[in-house]
Amino acid sequence: MAIFGFHNRYPSSSDFSPTMRACAAYLEKARWSDGFVCPHCQAAGEPFRFANRPGVLRFRKCRRDAGLTVGTVMARSHTPLSVWFGAVYLVSSQTPGMSAVQLQRQLGLSRYETAFQILHKLRAGMVRPDQDRIGGRPGEHVEADETWVGGRTHGKGRPR
């Protein structure tokens, strides 16, 4: 299911044109690929979709709401899904990485703090939990080429 209309070029902020409804439909299909299952009563069925709240589904039997972003990095965020999806695309398609200022400019966000928070949550979500902080598993060696560790410091005054 293609959401974005660009593929082989560097996008500008005007190229992000997915609607909130299209993002919600994609996220729903990704989370419940075999059909919707209510997280409260564990029953399968077709949920009720609100016209003005595309991120909320209400199960018809127990009449309880289920959020699309609950349990994801997008949880408890007021940022629209279309901005999140654009940020995911930009962060994953840039080889050397992306700064919060660059993300803010590309998405057309007015606040730096929003871009920083999105970037921080996406980076935290991309870390594999079974890996050590440096990159190796516990008990394995980490190799580093052309690295100096320790030594004298020059020009810093006397050591304290």
Coordinates of C-alpha atoms in Angstrom, one line a residue:
M1 CA 0.0 0.0 0.0
A2 CA 1.8 3.1 -1.2
I3 CA 1.2 6.2 0.9
F4 CA 3.8 8.6 -0.4
G5 CA 3.8 9.8 -4.0
F6 CA 7.6 10.0 -4.3
H7 CA 10.3 7.3 -4.5
N8 CA 13.5 8.1 -6.2
R9 CA 14.2 11.7 -5.4
Y10 CA 14.9 13.8 -2.3
P11 CA 11.6 15.0 -1.0
S12 CA 10.7 18.5 0.0
S13 CA 8.1 19.3 2.6
S14 CA 5.4 19.9 -0.1
D15 CA 5.8 16.3 -1.3
F16 CA 4.4 14.9 1.9
S17 CA 0.8 14.6 1.0
P18 CA -0.6 11.5 2.8
T19 CA -3.8 12.2 4.6
M20 CA -4.4 11.3 8.2
R21 CA -7.0 8.7 7.0
A22 CA -4.5 7.0 4.7
C23 CA -1.9 6.9 7.4
A24 CA -4.4 5.5 9.9
A25 CA -5.5 2.8 7.3
Y26 CA -1.9 1.8 6.7
L27 CA -1.1 1.6 10.4
E28 CA -4.2 -0.4 11.1
K29 CA -3.3 -2.9 8.3
A30 CA 0.2 -3.2 9.7
R31 CA -0.8 -3.7 13.3
W32 CA -3.8 -6.1 12.6
S33 CA -2.9 -7.8 9.3
D34 CA -5.2 -10.8 10.1
G35 CA -8.1 -8.6 11.1
F36 CA -8.9 -6.4 14.1
V37 CA -8.7 -8.0 17.5
C38 CA -9.9 -6.0 20.5
P39 CA -7.1 -5.5 23.0
H40 CA -9.7 -5.4 25.9
C41 CA -11.9 -8.4 25.3
Q42 CA -9.6 -10.3 22.8
A43 CA -12.5 -10.9 20.4
A44 CA -12.1 -10.5 16.6
G45 CA -14.5 -8.5 14.5
E46 CA -14.9 -5.3 12.5
P47 CA -14.5 -2.1 14.6
F48 CA -16.4 1.1 14.3
R49 CA -14.4 3.9 12.8
F50 CA -15.0 7.6 13.8
A51 CA -15.1 10.1 10.9
N52 CA -13.5 12.8 12.9
R53 CA -11.0 10.6 14.9
P54 CA -9.2 8.3 12.4
G55 CA -6.7 7.1 15.1
V56 CA -9.4 5.6 17.3
L57 CA -11.3 2.4 16.7
R58 CA -14.3 1.3 18.8
F59 CA -15.1 -2.4 19.1
R60 CA -18.8 -3.1 18.5
K61 CA -19.2 -5.8 21.1
C62 CA -17.6 -4.4 24.2
R63 CA -17.8 -0.7 23.1
R64 CA -14.3 0.2 24.2
D65 CA -11.9 2.3 22.3
A66 CA -8.5 1.1 20.9
G67 CA -5.9 3.5 19.7
L68 CA -3.8 2.9 16.7
T69 CA -0.7 4.4 18.1
V70 CA -0.8 2.7 21.6
G71 CA 2.3 0.7 22.2
T72 CA 4.3 2.5 19.4
V73 CA 6.8 5.4 19.4
M74 CA 3.9 7.6 18.3
A75 CA 1.9 7.0 21.5
R76 CA 0.7 10.0 23.5
S77 CA 1.7 12.4 20.8
H78 CA -0.4 15.3 19.4
T79 CA 1.7 15.3 16.2
P80 CA -0.4 14.1 13.2
L81 CA 0.3 10.7 11.8
S82 CA 1.3 12.2 8.4
V83 CA 4.2 14.0 10.1
W84 CA 5.3 10.8 11.8
F85 CA 5.2 8.9 8.6
G86 CA 7.2 11.6 6.8
A87 CA 9.7 11.6 9.6
V88 CA 10.1 7.8 9.4
Y89 CA 10.7 8.0 5.7
L90 CA 13.3 10.8 6.0
V91 CA 15.2 9.2 8.9
S92 CA 15.3 5.8 7.2
S93 CA 16.2 7.0 3.8
Q94 CA 19.1 9.2 4.8
T95 CA 22.4 7.2 4.9
P96 CA 24.5 9.4 7.3
G97 CA 21.6 10.3 9.5
M98 CA 19.6 13.5 10.1
S99 CA 19.7 16.3 12.5
A100 CA 16.6 17.7 14.3
V101 CA 17.0 21.0 12.5
Q102 CA 17.1 19.3 9.1
L103 CA 14.1 17.2 10.0
Q104 CA 12.3 20.4 11.1
R105 CA 13.0 22.1 7.8
Q106 CA 12.1 19.1 5.7
L107 CA 8.7 18.5 7.4
G108 CA 7.9 22.2 7.7
L109 CA 7.5 22.0 11.5
S110 CA 7.4 25.3 13.4
R111 CA 9.0 24.1 16.6
Y112 CA 12.5 22.5 17.0
E113 CA 11.4 20.7 20.1
T114 CA 8.8 18.7 18.1
A115 CA 11.4 17.6 15.5
F116 CA 13.9 16.7 18.3
Q117 CA 11.3 14.6 20.2
I118 CA 10.2 12.8 17.0
L119 CA 13.9 12.1 16.1
H120 CA 14.7 10.9 19.7
K121 CA 11.7 8.5 19.8
L122 CA 12.5 7.1 16.3
R123 CA 16.1 6.5 17.2
A124 CA 15.1 4.8 20.5
G125 CA 12.7 2.6 18.6
M126 CA 15.3 1.5 16.1
V127 CA 17.7 0.1 18.7
R128 CA 17.7 -3.7 18.9
P129 CA 17.2 -4.8 22.6
D130 CA 19.4 -7.9 22.2
Q131 CA 22.4 -5.9 21.3
D132 CA 24.9 -4.3 23.7
R133 CA 25.3 -0.5 23.6
I134 CA 28.6 -0.5 21.6
G135 CA 27.3 -3.0 19.1
G136 CA 28.5 -6.4 20.2
R137 CA 26.8 -9.1 22.3
P138 CA 27.9 -9.5 25.9
G139 CA 31.1 -11.6 26.0
E140 CA 32.2 -10.8 22.5
H141 CA 35.1 -8.5 21.6
V142 CA 34.6 -5.2 19.9
E143 CA 37.3 -4.2 17.4
A144 CA 38.3 -0.6 16.6
D145 CA 40.8 0.3 13.9
E146 CA 43.1 3.3 14.2
T147 CA 42.1 4.4 17.6
W148 CA 44.2 6.0 20.4
V149 CA 43.0 5.5 23.9
G150 CA 44.7 7.4 26.7
G151 CA 47.9 9.3 26.3
R152 CA 49.0 12.7 27.3
T153 CA 46.9 15.8 26.7
H154 CA 48.8 18.7 25.2
G155 CA 47.8 22.3 25.7
K156 CA 45.2 21.7 28.4
G157 CA 47.3 22.9 31.4
R158 CA 48.2 20.5 34.1
P159 CA 46.0 17.5 34.8
R160 CA 43.6 17.8 37.7

